[in-house]
Every structure is written in structure tokens, then in C-alpha cells.
CSV table of C-alpha atoms in Angstrom, one decimal:
chain,number,residue,atom,x,y,z
A,1,MET,CA,0.1,-0.1,-0.1
A,2,LYS,CA,1.1,3.4,-0.9
A,3,LYS,CA,2.1,6.0,1.4
A,4,ILE,CA,-1.1,7.3,3.2
A,5,TYR,CA,0.1,11.2,2.9
A,6,GLU,CA,-0.3,10.6,-0.9
A,7,TYR,CA,-3.9,9.5,-0.7
A,8,LEU,CA,-4.9,12.4,1.6
A,9,ASN,CA,-2.6,15.3,-0.2
A,10,PHE,CA,-1.4,15.9,3.2
A,11,LYS,CA,1.4,18.1,1.8
A,12,LYS,CA,-1.1,20.1,0.3
A,13,ASN,CA,-3.1,21.1,3.4
A,14,PHE,CA,-2.5,21.8,7.2
A,15,LEU,CA,-4.0,18.2,8.7
A,16,THR,CA,-0.2,17.5,9.1
A,17,HIS,CA,0.8,20.2,11.0
A,18,LEU,CA,-2.4,20.3,13.0
A,19,PHE,CA,-2.0,16.4,13.9
A,20,GLY,CA,2.1,17.2,15.1
A,21,ILE,CA,1.0,20.1,17.0
A,22,ILE,CA,-1.6,18.3,18.7
A,23,ILE,CA,1.0,15.4,19.9
A,24,PHE,CA,3.9,17.5,20.8
A,25,LEU,CA,1.5,19.5,23.1
A,26,ILE,CA,0.6,16.3,24.7
A,27,PHE,CA,4.0,15.2,24.8
A,28,VAL,CA,5.6,18.4,26.0
A,29,LYS,CA,2.7,18.1,29.1
A,30,ALA,CA,3.3,14.5,29.6
A,31,LEU,CA,6.9,15.3,30.1
A,32,PHE,CA,6.6,17.8,32.2
A,33,ASN,CA,4.4,16.1,34.5
A,34,TYR,CA,6.4,12.5,34.7
A,35,ASP,CA,8.3,12.0,37.7
A,36,GLY,CA,10.0,9.1,36.5
A,37,SER,CA,13.5,9.3,34.1
A,38,LYS,CA,12.5,11.7,31.4
A,39,LEU,CA,14.6,9.9,29.2
A,40,ILE,CA,12.4,6.8,29.2
A,41,TYR,CA,9.4,8.7,28.4
A,42,ILE,CA,11.3,10.3,25.1
A,43,LEU,CA,12.3,7.0,24.3
A,44,PHE,CA,9.1,5.4,24.4
A,45,SER,CA,7.7,8.2,22.6
A,46,ILE,CA,10.1,8.3,19.9
A,47,VAL,CA,9.1,4.5,19.5
A,48,PHE,CA,5.7,4.5,19.7
A,49,ASN,CA,5.4,8.1,17.3
A,50,PHE,CA,7.4,6.7,14.7
A,51,THR,CA,5.1,3.9,14.1
A,52,ILE,CA,3.0,6.8,12.8
A,53,TYR,CA,5.0,8.9,10.9
A,54,LYS,CA,6.2,5.2,9.1
A,55,ILE,CA,2.5,4.5,8.5
A,56,LEU,CA,1.7,8.2,7.5
A,57,PHE,CA,4.9,9.0,5.1
A,58,LYS,CA,6.2,5.6,4.3
A,59,LYS,CA,4.7,2.6,2.5
A,60,THR,CA,2.7,0.5,4.3
A,61,TYR,CA,1.0,-2.9,4.9
A,62,PHE,CA,-2.1,-3.3,6.2
A,63,PHE,CA,-1.0,-5.7,9.1
A,64,GLU,CA,1.3,-2.4,10.1
A,65,LEU,CA,-1.4,0.6,9.8
A,66,ILE,CA,-3.9,-1.5,11.9
A,67,PHE,CA,-1.5,-2.7,13.9
A,68,GLY,CA,0.3,-0.1,14.7
A,69,VAL,CA,-2.4,2.5,15.2
A,70,LEU,CA,-4.5,0.2,17.7
A,71,ILE,CA,-0.8,-0.4,19.8
A,72,TRP,CA,-0.1,3.8,19.9
A,73,LEU,CA,-3.6,4.4,20.9
A,74,GLY,CA,-3.3,1.5,23.9
A,75,PHE,CA,0.0,2.4,24.5
A,76,TRP,CA,1.3,6.0,24.2
A,77,LEU,CA,-2.0,8.0,23.8
A,78,LYS,CA,-3.7,6.2,26.7
A,79,PHE,CA,-0.3,7.0,29.0
A,80,SER,CA,0.4,10.3,27.5
A,81,LEU,CA,-3.3,11.6,28.2
A,82,PHE,CA,-2.8,10.2,31.4
A,83,GLU,CA,0.2,11.7,32.5
A,84,SER,CA,-0.2,15.0,30.9
A,85,ASN,CA,-4.0,15.5,33.0
A,86,ILE,CA,-6.0,15.5,29.7
A,87,PHE,CA,-7.8,12.6,30.2
A,88,ARG,CA,-6.7,11.2,33.8
A,89,SER,CA,-8.8,8.4,35.8
A,90,ASP,CA,-8.4,5.3,38.2
A,91,GLN,CA,-10.2,3.5,35.6
A,92,ILE,CA,-8.5,4.5,32.6
A,93,PHE,CA,-6.6,1.4,32.7
A,94,ASP,CA,-8.7,-2.0,32.1
A,95,GLY,CA,-8.9,-4.1,34.9
A,96,ARG,CA,-8.6,-1.4,37.6
A,97,VAL,CA,-4.7,-2.1,37.3
A,98,LEU,CA,-3.8,1.5,38.5
A,99,CYS,CA,-5.9,1.2,41.8
A,100,ASN,CA,-3.0,-1.4,43.3
A,101,PHE,CA,-0.1,0.5,41.0
A,102,ASN,CA,2.9,2.4,42.4
A,103,LEU,CA,2.5,5.6,40.7
A,104,ASP,CA,6.2,6.3,40.6
A,105,ASN,CA,7.3,2.9,39.5
A,106,PHE,CA,5.9,3.8,35.8
A,107,ASP,CA,9.7,3.7,34.2
A,108,ASN,CA,10.3,-0.1,33.6
A,109,VAL,CA,6.6,-0.5,32.4
A,110,LEU,CA,7.3,2.3,29.5
A,111,LEU,CA,10.9,0.4,28.8
A,112,ILE,CA,9.1,-2.8,28.1
A,113,SER,CA,6.5,-1.7,26.2
A,114,SER,CA,9.0,0.1,23.7
A,115,ILE,CA,10.8,-3.4,23.2
A,116,GLY,CA,7.9,-5.1,22.3
A,117,CYS,CA,7.0,-1.7,20.0
A,118,LEU,CA,10.6,-2.1,18.3
A,119,GLY,CA,10.0,-5.6,17.6
A,120,PHE,CA,7.1,-4.6,15.9
A,121,LEU,CA,8.9,-2.1,13.8
A,122,LEU,CA,11.9,-4.1,13.3
A,123,SER,CA,9.8,-6.8,11.6
A,124,VAL,CA,8.2,-4.1,9.1
A,125,ILE,CA,12.1,-3.0,8.0
A,126,PHE,CA,13.0,-6.8,7.7
A,127,ILE,CA,10.4,-7.2,5.4
A,128,ASN,CA,11.0,-4.2,3.4
A,129,PHE,CA,14.5,-5.1,3.2
A,130,PHE,CA,14.5,-8.6,1.8
A,131,PRO,CA,11.3,-8.0,-0.7
A,132,LYS,CA,12.8,-11.1,-3.1
A,133,PHE,CA,11.1,-13.4,-0.3
A,134,PHE,CA,7.9,-11.6,-0.5
A,135,LEU,CA,7.5,-10.3,-4.0
A,136,GLU,CA,3.5,-9.5,-5.1
A,137,LYS,CA,2.9,-10.7,-8.5
A,138,LYS,CA,2.2,-8.0,-11.2
A,139,GLU,CA,-1.3,-6.5,-10.8
A,140,ILE,CA,-4.0,-8.4,-12.7
A,141,LYS,CA,-7.8,-7.8,-12.9
A,142,TYR,CA,-9.9,-10.3,-13.2
A,143,GLU,CA,-12.8,-10.7,-15.3
A,144,LEU,CA,-15.9,-13.0,-14.4
A,145,ARG,CA,-15.9,-15.7,-16.9
A,146,LYS,CA,-18.7,-17.4,-15.0
A,147,LYS,CA,-21.4,-15.1,-14.1
A,148,ASN,CA,-24.2,-16.8,-13.8
A,149,LEU,CA,-22.8,-19.1,-11.2
A,150,PHE,CA,-20.9,-16.2,-9.5
A,151,PHE,CA,-24.3,-14.4,-9.1
A,152,ILE,CA,-26.3,-17.8,-7.7
A,153,LEU,CA,-23.3,-18.2,-4.9
A,154,PHE,CA,-24.3,-14.1,-4.2
A,155,ILE,CA,-28.0,-15.1,-3.7
A,156,LEU,CA,-26.9,-18.2,-1.2
A,157,PHE,CA,-24.6,-16.0,0.3
A,158,VAL,CA,-27.5,-13.4,1.3
A,159,PHE,CA,-29.8,-15.9,1.9
A,160,SER,CA,-27.1,-17.9,4.3
A,161,TYR,CA,-26.3,-14.7,5.9
A,162,SER,CA,-29.9,-13.6,6.4
A,163,ILE,CA,-30.6,-17.3,8.5
A,164,LEU,CA,-27.2,-17.3,10.7
A,165,VAL,CA,-28.1,-13.3,11.8
A,166,ILE,CA,-31.5,-13.6,12.5
A,167,SER,CA,-31.2,-17.2,14.3
A,168,ASN,CA,-28.2,-15.3,16.5
A,169,LEU,CA,-30.7,-12.8,17.2
A,170,VAL,CA,-33.6,-14.6,18.1
A,171,PHE,CA,-31.8,-17.6,20.3
A,172,GLY,CA,-28.3,-15.4,21.2
A,173,ILE,CA,-26.3,-18.4,20.1
A,174,TYR,CA,-22.9,-16.2,19.6
A,175,GLN,CA,-23.0,-12.5,21.9
A,176,LYS,CA,-20.4,-10.8,22.7
A,177,GLY,CA,-20.4,-10.9,27.0
A,178,LEU,CA,-22.4,-14.0,27.2
A,179,LEU,CA,-22.7,-17.3,27.4
A,180,THR,CA,-25.7,-19.2,24.9
A,181,ASP,CA,-28.8,-21.2,26.4
A,182,ASN,CA,-28.9,-22.3,23.2
A,183,SER,CA,-25.4,-25.0,22.9
A,184,ILE,CA,-25.0,-27.1,20.1
A,185,PHE,CA,-21.1,-27.9,20.1
A,186,PHE,CA,-20.8,-27.9,16.1
A,187,PHE,CA,-22.7,-24.3,15.5
A,188,THR,CA,-22.1,-22.7,18.9
A,189,ASN,CA,-18.2,-23.4,19.0
A,190,ILE,CA,-17.3,-23.7,15.3
A,191,ILE,CA,-19.9,-22.5,12.9
A,192,TYR,CA,-20.7,-19.0,14.4
A,193,PRO,CA,-17.9,-18.2,15.7
A,194,TYR,CA,-15.9,-18.6,12.7
A,195,PHE,CA,-18.6,-16.5,10.0
A,196,TYR,CA,-19.1,-13.6,12.9
A,197,ASN,CA,-15.0,-13.6,13.3
A,198,ILE,CA,-13.9,-14.0,10.1
A,199,GLY,CA,-16.0,-15.8,7.2
A,200,PHE,CA,-19.1,-13.4,6.9
A,201,GLY,CA,-16.0,-10.5,6.0
A,202,ALA,CA,-13.8,-12.4,3.9
A,203,ALA,CA,-17.0,-13.4,1.9
A,204,ILE,CA,-17.8,-9.9,1.4
A,205,CYS,CA,-14.4,-9.1,0.5
A,206,PHE,CA,-14.6,-11.6,-2.2
A,207,PHE,CA,-18.0,-10.2,-4.1
A,208,ILE,CA,-16.9,-6.6,-3.7
A,209,TYR,CA,-13.9,-7.3,-5.3
A,210,ASN,CA,-15.3,-9.3,-8.2
A,211,LEU,CA,-18.3,-6.9,-8.4
A,212,HIS,CA,-16.6,-4.1,-8.7
A,213,ASN,CA,-14.2,-5.7,-11.7
A,214,TYR,CA,-17.7,-6.6,-13.0
A,215,ASN,CA,-19.0,-3.5,-13.2
A,216,SER,CA,-17.6,-0.2,-11.5
A,217,ASN,CA,-20.4,1.8,-11.5
A,218,LEU,CA,-21.9,-0.2,-8.5
A,219,PHE,CA,-20.1,1.7,-6.3
A,220,PHE,CA,-22.8,3.0,-4.0
A,221,TYR,CA,-24.4,-0.2,-4.1
A,222,LEU,CA,-21.3,-1.8,-3.1
A,223,ILE,CA,-20.5,0.9,-0.1
A,224,ALA,CA,-24.3,-0.3,1.0
A,225,VAL,CA,-23.8,-3.6,1.1
A,226,ILE,CA,-20.3,-3.2,3.5
A,227,LEU,CA,-22.3,-1.2,5.8
A,228,LEU,CA,-25.3,-3.2,6.2
A,229,GLU,CA,-23.0,-6.6,6.6
A,230,GLY,CA,-21.2,-4.4,8.8
A,231,PHE,CA,-24.1,-3.0,10.9
A,232,PHE,CA,-26.3,-6.6,10.9
A,233,THR,CA,-22.9,-8.5,11.8
A,234,ASN,CA,-22.0,-6.5,15.1
A,235,PHE,CA,-25.5,-6.2,15.8
A,236,SER,CA,-26.6,-9.6,16.0
A,237,MET,CA,-23.5,-10.4,18.3
A,238,LEU,CA,-23.3,-7.3,20.5
A,239,SER,CA,-20.4,-5.5,19.5
A,240,ARG,CA,-19.7,-2.2,19.1
A,241,ASN,CA,-16.4,-2.8,16.9
A,242,MET,CA,-18.3,-2.0,13.5
A,243,ILE,CA,-16.1,1.0,13.0
A,244,LEU,CA,-13.1,-1.1,13.0
A,245,TYR,CA,-14.6,-3.8,11.1
A,246,SER,CA,-16.3,-2.2,8.2
A,247,LEU,CA,-13.2,0.2,7.9
A,248,SER,CA,-11.1,-2.5,7.0
A,249,ILE,CA,-13.1,-3.3,4.5
A,250,PHE,CA,-13.8,0.0,3.4
A,251,LEU,CA,-9.9,1.0,3.4
A,252,GLY,CA,-8.7,-2.4,1.4
A,253,TYR,CA,-11.9,-1.1,-1.4
A,254,PHE,CA,-10.2,2.4,-1.5
A,255,VAL,CA,-6.5,1.0,-1.9
A,256,LEU,CA,-8.0,-1.5,-4.9
A,257,ILE,CA,-9.7,1.5,-6.4
A,258,ASN,CA,-6.2,3.6,-6.5
A,259,LYS,CA,-4.5,0.2,-7.9
A,260,TYR,CA,-6.9,0.9,-10.5
A,261,LYS,CA,-5.9,4.3,-11.1
A,262,GLN,CA,-9.8,5.0,-10.3
A,263,LEU,CA,-9.2,7.4,-7.5
A,264,LYS,CA,-9.9,10.8,-9.1
A,265,ILE,CA,-13.0,9.1,-10.6
A,266,PHE,CA,-14.4,7.8,-7.1
A,267,LYS,CA,-12.5,10.8,-5.1
A,268,TYR,CA,-16.0,12.5,-4.1
A,269,LYS,CA,-18.0,9.0,-4.3
A,270,PHE,CA,-15.7,8.3,-0.9
A,271,LEU,CA,-16.0,11.2,0.2
A,272,ILE,CA,-19.8,10.8,0.4
A,273,SER,CA,-19.5,7.4,1.6
A,274,PHE,CA,-17.3,8.6,4.1
A,275,PHE,CA,-19.9,10.5,6.2
A,276,ILE,CA,-22.5,8.1,5.7
A,277,SER,CA,-20.4,5.5,7.1
A,278,ILE,CA,-20.2,7.9,10.1
A,279,LEU,CA,-23.8,8.1,10.6
A,280,ILE,CA,-23.9,4.4,10.1
A,281,PHE,CA,-21.6,3.6,12.3
A,282,LEU,CA,-22.9,5.8,15.6
A,283,THR,CA,-26.5,4.0,14.8
A,284,SER,CA,-24.8,0.9,15.4
A,285,ILE,CA,-23.2,1.9,18.5
A,286,ILE,CA,-26.4,3.4,19.9
A,287,ALA,CA,-28.5,0.3,18.6
A,288,THR,CA,-25.8,-2.6,19.7
A,289,ASN,CA,-26.2,-0.2,23.4
A,290,PHE,CA,-30.2,-0.5,23.6
A,291,GLN,CA,-29.9,-3.7,22.5
A,292,ARG,CA,-27.5,-4.7,25.7
A,293,ASN,CA,-29.3,-3.3,27.7
A,294,ILE,CA,-32.3,-5.8,26.9
A,295,LYS,CA,-30.1,-8.8,26.7
A,296,TYR,CA,-27.6,-8.1,30.0
A,297,GLU,CA,-29.7,-8.9,32.9
A,298,LEU,CA,-28.4,-8.1,36.5
A,299,ILE,CA,-27.8,-10.5,38.4
A,300,ASP,CA,-28.5,-8.4,41.7
A,301,SER,CA,-28.0,-4.5,41.6
A,302,ASP,CA,-26.8,-4.8,45.5
A,303,LYS,CA,-23.8,-7.3,44.8
A,304,ILE,CA,-22.3,-5.6,41.3
A,305,GLU,CA,-19.4,-4.4,43.1
A,306,ILE,CA,-18.1,-5.5,46.6
A,307,ALA,CA,-18.1,-3.2,48.9
A,308,THR,CA,-15.0,-4.6,51.1
A,309,TYR,CA,-12.8,-3.3,47.9
A,310,SER,CA,-11.7,0.1,47.4
A,311,CYS,CA,-9.4,2.0,44.7
A,312,GLU,CA,-6.1,2.9,47.0
A,313,ASN,CA,-5.1,5.4,44.2
A,314,LYS,CA,-8.0,8.1,43.6
A,315,VAL,CA,-6.8,10.6,41.1
A,316,ASN,CA,-8.6,13.4,39.4
A,317,LYS,CA,-10.0,13.2,35.9
A,318,GLY,CA,-8.6,15.8,34.1
A,319,TYR,CA,-9.7,18.6,31.9
A,320,LEU,CA,-11.5,16.5,29.5
A,321,LYS,CA,-13.6,14.1,32.1
A,322,ASP,CA,-16.8,14.6,30.6
A,323,VAL,CA,-15.6,13.7,26.9
A,324,LEU,CA,-17.7,10.2,26.3
A,325,PHE,CA,-16.3,9.4,22.7
A,326,LEU,CA,-12.8,10.2,24.2
A,327,LYS,CA,-13.4,7.8,27.3
A,328,LEU,CA,-14.6,5.0,25.1
A,329,LEU,CA,-11.5,5.5,22.9
A,330,ILE,CA,-8.9,5.2,25.4
A,331,THR,CA,-10.7,2.9,28.2
A,332,ARG,CA,-11.2,0.8,25.4
A,333,SER,CA,-8.2,0.4,23.6
A,334,ILE,CA,-6.1,-2.1,25.3
A,335,GLY,CA,-2.4,-2.1,25.5
A,336,ILE,CA,-0.4,-0.7,28.3
A,337,GLU,CA,-2.5,-2.3,31.3
A,338,GLY,CA,-0.9,-5.3,30.4
A,339,ILE,CA,2.5,-4.7,30.9
A,340,MET,CA,1.8,-2.8,34.1
A,341,VAL,CA,-0.1,-6.0,35.7
A,342,THR,CA,3.0,-8.2,35.4
A,343,GLN,CA,5.1,-5.5,36.6
A,344,MET,CA,2.8,-5.7,40.0
A,345,ASN,CA,3.2,-9.2,39.8
A,346,LYS,CA,6.9,-10.4,38.9
A,347,ASN,CA,7.2,-12.7,41.6
A,348,ILE,CA,4.9,-15.2,39.7
A,349,LEU,CA,6.7,-14.7,36.4
A,350,GLY,CA,8.2,-16.9,34.1
A,351,PHE,CA,7.5,-19.4,30.7
A,352,ASP,CA,5.7,-22.0,33.2
A,353,LEU,CA,3.4,-19.1,33.6
A,354,ILE,CA,2.6,-19.4,30.0
A,355,LYS,CA,2.8,-22.8,30.0
A,356,GLN,CA,-0.3,-22.9,32.7
A,357,SER,CA,-2.3,-20.3,30.5
A,358,ILE,CA,-2.5,-22.7,27.4
A,359,SER,CA,-4.5,-25.2,29.5
A,360,GLU,CA,-7.2,-22.5,30.1
A,361,LYS,CA,-10.6,-23.8,29.6
A,362,SER,CA,-14.1,-21.9,28.7
A,363,ASN,CA,-16.1,-21.8,31.5
A,364,ASN,CA,-18.2,-19.0,33.5
A,365,ALA,CA,-15.9,-18.5,36.1
A,366,LYS,CA,-12.8,-15.6,35.6
A,367,SER,CA,-10.4,-15.8,33.3
A,368,PHE,CA,-6.6,-17.1,34.0
A,369,TYR,CA,-5.2,-13.9,33.9
A,370,GLU,CA,-7.9,-12.3,36.4
A,371,ASN,CA,-7.4,-15.4,38.7
A,372,LYS,CA,-3.7,-14.9,38.4
A,373,PHE,CA,-3.3,-11.0,38.5
A,374,LEU,CA,-6.5,-9.3,39.4
A,375,ASN,CA,-8.0,-12.0,42.4
A,376,ASN,CA,-7.3,-9.4,44.9
A,377,GLN,CA,-10.1,-7.5,43.5
A,378,LYS,CA,-12.6,-9.9,44.5
A,379,ARG,CA,-14.7,-8.8,41.3
A,380,LEU,CA,-18.4,-10.2,40.7
A,381,ARG,CA,-19.9,-10.9,37.4
A,382,HIS,CA,-22.4,-7.9,36.4
A,383,PHE,CA,-24.9,-9.9,34.6
A,384,LYS,CA,-26.6,-13.8,34.6
A,385,ASN,CA,-24.6,-15.9,31.9
A,386,SER,CA,-22.0,-13.5,31.5
A,387,ASN,CA,-18.5,-14.5,29.7
A,388,GLN,CA,-17.1,-10.9,30.2
A,389,VAL,CA,-13.1,-11.1,30.8
A,390,ILE,CA,-10.6,-8.9,31.2
A,391,LEU,CA,-7.2,-9.2,29.1
A,392,PRO,CA,-4.0,-8.3,28.8
A,393,GLY,CA,-3.0,-8.0,24.9
A,394,ILE,CA,-0.1,-10.0,23.2
A,395,PHE,CA,2.4,-7.6,24.8
A,396,GLY,CA,0.9,-8.0,28.4
A,397,TYR,CA,0.5,-11.9,27.6
A,398,LEU,CA,4.3,-12.4,26.3
A,399,PHE,CA,5.8,-10.6,29.5
A,400,PHE,CA,3.8,-13.4,31.7
A,401,ALA,CA,7.2,-14.7,30.7
A,402,GLY,CA,9.3,-12.3,32.5
A,403,SER,CA,11.8,-11.9,29.3
A,404,LYS,CA,12.0,-8.8,27.6
A,405,ILE,CA,14.2,-10.9,25.5
A,406,PHE,CA,11.8,-13.0,24.6
A,407,LEU,CA,8.6,-10.5,24.8
A,408,PHE,CA,10.7,-8.9,21.6
A,409,ILE,CA,11.4,-12.1,19.7
A,410,SER,CA,8.1,-13.3,20.0
A,411,ILE,CA,6.4,-9.8,18.8
A,412,PHE,CA,9.3,-9.5,16.2
A,413,LEU,CA,8.0,-13.1,14.4
A,414,ILE,CA,4.7,-12.9,15.0
A,415,SER,CA,4.4,-9.9,12.9
A,416,ILE,CA,6.7,-11.2,10.2
A,417,PHE,CA,3.7,-14.3,10.2
A,418,CYS,CA,1.2,-11.5,9.7
A,419,LEU,CA,3.3,-9.4,7.5
A,420,THR,CA,3.9,-12.6,5.4
A,421,PHE,CA,0.3,-13.5,5.2
A,422,GLU,CA,-1.2,-10.3,4.1
A,423,ARG,CA,1.1,-10.5,1.3
A,424,VAL,CA,0.7,-14.4,0.5
A,425,THR,CA,-3.2,-13.3,0.4
A,426,ILE,CA,-2.2,-10.4,-2.7
A,427,PHE,CA,0.1,-12.6,-4.4
A,428,LEU,CA,-2.5,-15.4,-4.7
A,429,THR,CA,-5.9,-13.6,-4.9
A,430,ASN,CA,-4.6,-9.9,-5.7
A,431,ASN,CA,-7.7,-8.7,-3.5
A,432,GLN,CA,-6.5,-6.0,-1.5
A,433,ILE,CA,-9.6,-5.5,0.0
A,434,LEU,CA,-9.5,-9.1,1.5
A,435,ALA,CA,-5.9,-8.8,2.3
A,436,SER,CA,-6.9,-5.5,4.8
A,437,PHE,CA,-9.7,-7.4,6.2
A,438,LEU,CA,-7.7,-10.6,7.6
A,439,SER,CA,-5.0,-8.1,8.3
A,440,PHE,CA,-7.4,-6.5,10.6
A,441,CYS,CA,-8.5,-10.4,11.9
A,442,MET,CA,-5.2,-10.9,13.0
A,443,VAL,CA,-4.6,-7.5,14.9
A,444,TRP,CA,-7.7,-8.0,16.4
A,445,ARG,CA,-6.8,-11.1,17.5
A,446,LEU,CA,-3.6,-9.9,19.1
A,447,VAL,CA,-5.0,-7.0,21.0
A,448,ASN,CA,-7.5,-9.1,22.3
A,449,PHE,CA,-4.7,-11.7,23.0
A,450,GLY,CA,-5.0,-13.6,26.3
A,451,TYR,CA,-8.0,-15.9,27.0
A,452,LEU,CA,-8.1,-19.3,25.4
A,453,VAL,CA,-4.9,-19.1,23.9
A,454,SER,CA,-5.1,-22.6,22.7
A,455,ASN,CA,-7.6,-21.6,20.5
A,456,THR,CA,-5.2,-20.0,18.3
A,457,LEU,CA,-4.1,-22.9,16.5
A,458,ASN,CA,-7.6,-22.9,15.4
A,459,PHE,CA,-7.4,-19.1,14.4
A,460,ILE,CA,-4.4,-19.4,12.4
A,461,ILE,CA,-6.2,-22.7,10.2
A,462,SER,CA,-9.4,-21.0,10.0
A,463,LEU,CA,-7.4,-18.0,8.2
A,464,ILE,CA,-5.4,-20.5,6.0
A,465,ILE,CA,-8.6,-22.3,5.1
A,466,THR,CA,-10.6,-19.2,4.0
A,467,LEU,CA,-7.7,-18.1,1.7
A,468,ALA,CA,-7.4,-21.4,0.1
A,469,VAL,CA,-11.2,-21.7,-0.1
A,470,ILE,CA,-11.4,-17.8,-1.7
A,471,TYR,CA,-8.5,-18.6,-4.0
A,472,ALA,CA,-9.9,-21.8,-5.5
A,473,ILE,CA,-13.3,-20.3,-6.1
A,474,GLN,CA,-11.4,-17.0,-7.7
A,475,LEU,CA,-9.7,-19.4,-10.0
A,476,PHE,CA,-12.7,-21.1,-11.2
A,477,LEU,CA,-15.1,-17.8,-11.8
A,478,ASN,CA,-12.4,-15.6,-13.4
A,479,LYS,CA,-9.9,-15.2,-15.8
A,480,ASN,CA,-7.2,-13.0,-16.2
A,481,VAL,CA,-7.6,-9.9,-18.5
A,482,SER,CA,-4.7,-8.0,-18.1
């Protein structure tokens, strides 16, 4: 994918300078307030903000863009807003980990976080320095050879999708934060999780790619398909993540059109679509919150919080304490709290802890992470049949080992795998939309890592099978016209 500023024409407007000024002001305020080593905070800021610089001004990958932005949000921006007193709350770090944390002990947390980020950055540099091993083939545009069969597949998909989504809404088979009352192993544990996490989105990417090649004048219809699928998929599983889910498909479609040198034709259509998408995203959040209020049934309002537990660190809420969007963005960006928790429990860290976590089983009790690191909070489940869990994220989970070297090498190798998978996807299918969405799936798994980690192998197999099936169908239906 080409440089972001070339898409957005950053050199000819004030957005780059405005963004840079805001980041610099946050940095200066946080640096002034930071009681630890100023050099460590400067290093922390350079490493994480370099990821944003590279995304904006260098050729980037889908995985690099999505993962880089999310770890920047979850580490640098979250901590810097907290430390600068712009947004400061004892609940800013997920799991209330701030409550028992020594506020004078952030140096090691920032250093460990920086080492993990360096592993990610080095993987991108490695991929760029060895392009011969990760070549993309010459740009190819496919034309539908078996149009009737393709449209039959599309109709079958719409029919199957409708059945699965409606059944999920009615019976609650696969919904975020809730255990199902209608458990059928094959459907509950395999079919619904696969389609909701990978299958629906991958299918949409396949159809959008081929429909655009068939007739690019269908643009607004294709955008409508993207938004409708994203809305109903996320709404029916009680997820407020439509904005990232659909944006990854939208991003891939944008890049595909640029590859075909059609960006000037669709420029204003994309702008219109973007503003419509924002309205749909907001509607999705409101509708999902309404649905959650119906589905999430409180156990006992008098027992939601344990009276004997109190937060030791009471902090003011900063300048922007009442900005709901900022609160949702920052508090739900998983990142630095995973490292904070491990630093508070150094005595139990080690490779044996990672081995123990692999044997974790799905049940209605607390997660392995909560039992080992957050058990002192005496937290109760808020809702009946709840399976809501607190997660450390991939950085925090890998530091269960207590080794900075292991964290660095693991993040490096994981990122190499994800970047390579993205390149292979484009090499086989030439479908940037699919590459963007599958990259998002991998990133979302990483930033929400730490629960039932043994299922990661199933997740990888699902990605590979999805790519193989789409590649086979693509070859069967299409012919090369360039």
C-alpha cells in the first residue's frame, strides 16, 4: 500500500501540521508531569510515534497500519493523556490495574512496552529489506468468466447470512459477553464463531472485489453492502466494533480503486460514503447499546461491586473528564495495562506461567489472567450468563514470561507471520480488500489476546482455509484480462 499522505494529499493541507502540533503538545505536557526518568519517556514516545510517522509517510502494509495505530492508542496515547492530566481516571487502564499500582514505578513499564514495539518495527523493516522473498505479482485485473454461477453464489450467501444473523438475534447463539442458553457444539463453538469473526467479512471482500471488476458503476451499491453487512454482523453479536470491522473493508476497497487508477473518478463518491459511514457507525453503537440493555440481565444490583474493595489510588479526572467519545476510545484501547499488571506481580512471572495459560478452558468463571493477576479485586460478574473477561493484550501476555528478550523476539516473529500472510493473500488473489480485512482479523486477535490462547491454532487454520477456499473459487470463476 502506498504512502498514506499521498492518498490524503497531506503535503497540501494543514492536517499533518495540526496532528503534529497536537501530539507535540501532549508529549511536552506529559514529559513535564512525568516523575520518572525523562529519558525513558522520551524513548517511549519516539518508538511509538515513529510507528505513526512510518504509516503516514512511508509505504505501509495493512497489518502495519492497523496494528500500529491500535498499539499507539493503547500505549502511548493512553499513557500520555493520563500523565498530561488531559484525561485522568482510576479506570482509564482496563481491569482497574491503576488502583494498586505504584505511580512512581512507570519507568520499567514504558521500557518494556518500547521493547515490544521495537520488535514490531524491526519486523516491518526486515520485510522491506528482503523484498525478493515477499514479492507481489504484477497487478492483474480479473473478469468474471462464469457470471451466472457467481450471482448464484452471491444469492446463496445472502440467504445463508440472513438465516445465521436472524437465528443469532433470536436465540443468542454467539453474542459478546454472554454465554448461550442454546448450546449445540458444532454450531456454538465452530460455525457461528468462524463466520462472525472471519467468514462473513471475507465473503463480502470476495464479492465486493468481483462486483467492482464486473461493473465499477455499482460503487454506491457496494458501499451499501459493506455497511449493511458490518452493521447486522456486529449488532447481532452485540459488538460495538463495526467502525473498525467495516473500516478495514472500506480501506481495502479504497486501495483497490487506487491500484486500478480510478481514484480520481471515485474521489468525491468516497467522501460522501465516508460521511454516510460515520452516521451508520454511530447508529450501530446506539443500537447495540440498546440491545445490550435488553440482553444483559443484572444478577443483583446490590452485589455488582464488592463493598470491601476500594481503589487505593484516587486521581482527578483531568480536563476532558466528560467527553464520552474520548472515554470510550481510551479506556477500551487495550495495551499498557497488561504490562502494568505483570510488573505488579513479578514474583509469579516465568515461562511456566505461559504453559499454565495454554491449558485454560472456557467456563463461566474468571479468566486465567484475572485469577492470576487481578484476583485481589474480588470482582463479581455483573450479568447472568456473563463471560466478560479482562484481557492483557499480546504485549502483556508475552511478558508473562518475565523476559524482555522473549517479548521482543515473539512480537518480531508474530509480526513477520502476519505481514507475510498479508503478502501471500495479495499474491494469490490480488484482492486488497480481502488482505485488509484478514489483516484486521489478525490484529484484533492480537490486541485482544490472553483468553483461551490454545484456540489460536484454530484461528490460524481458519485464516489459511479461508484464503485457500477464496483462491480456489477465484480461479474457477474468473479469467485473467491483463
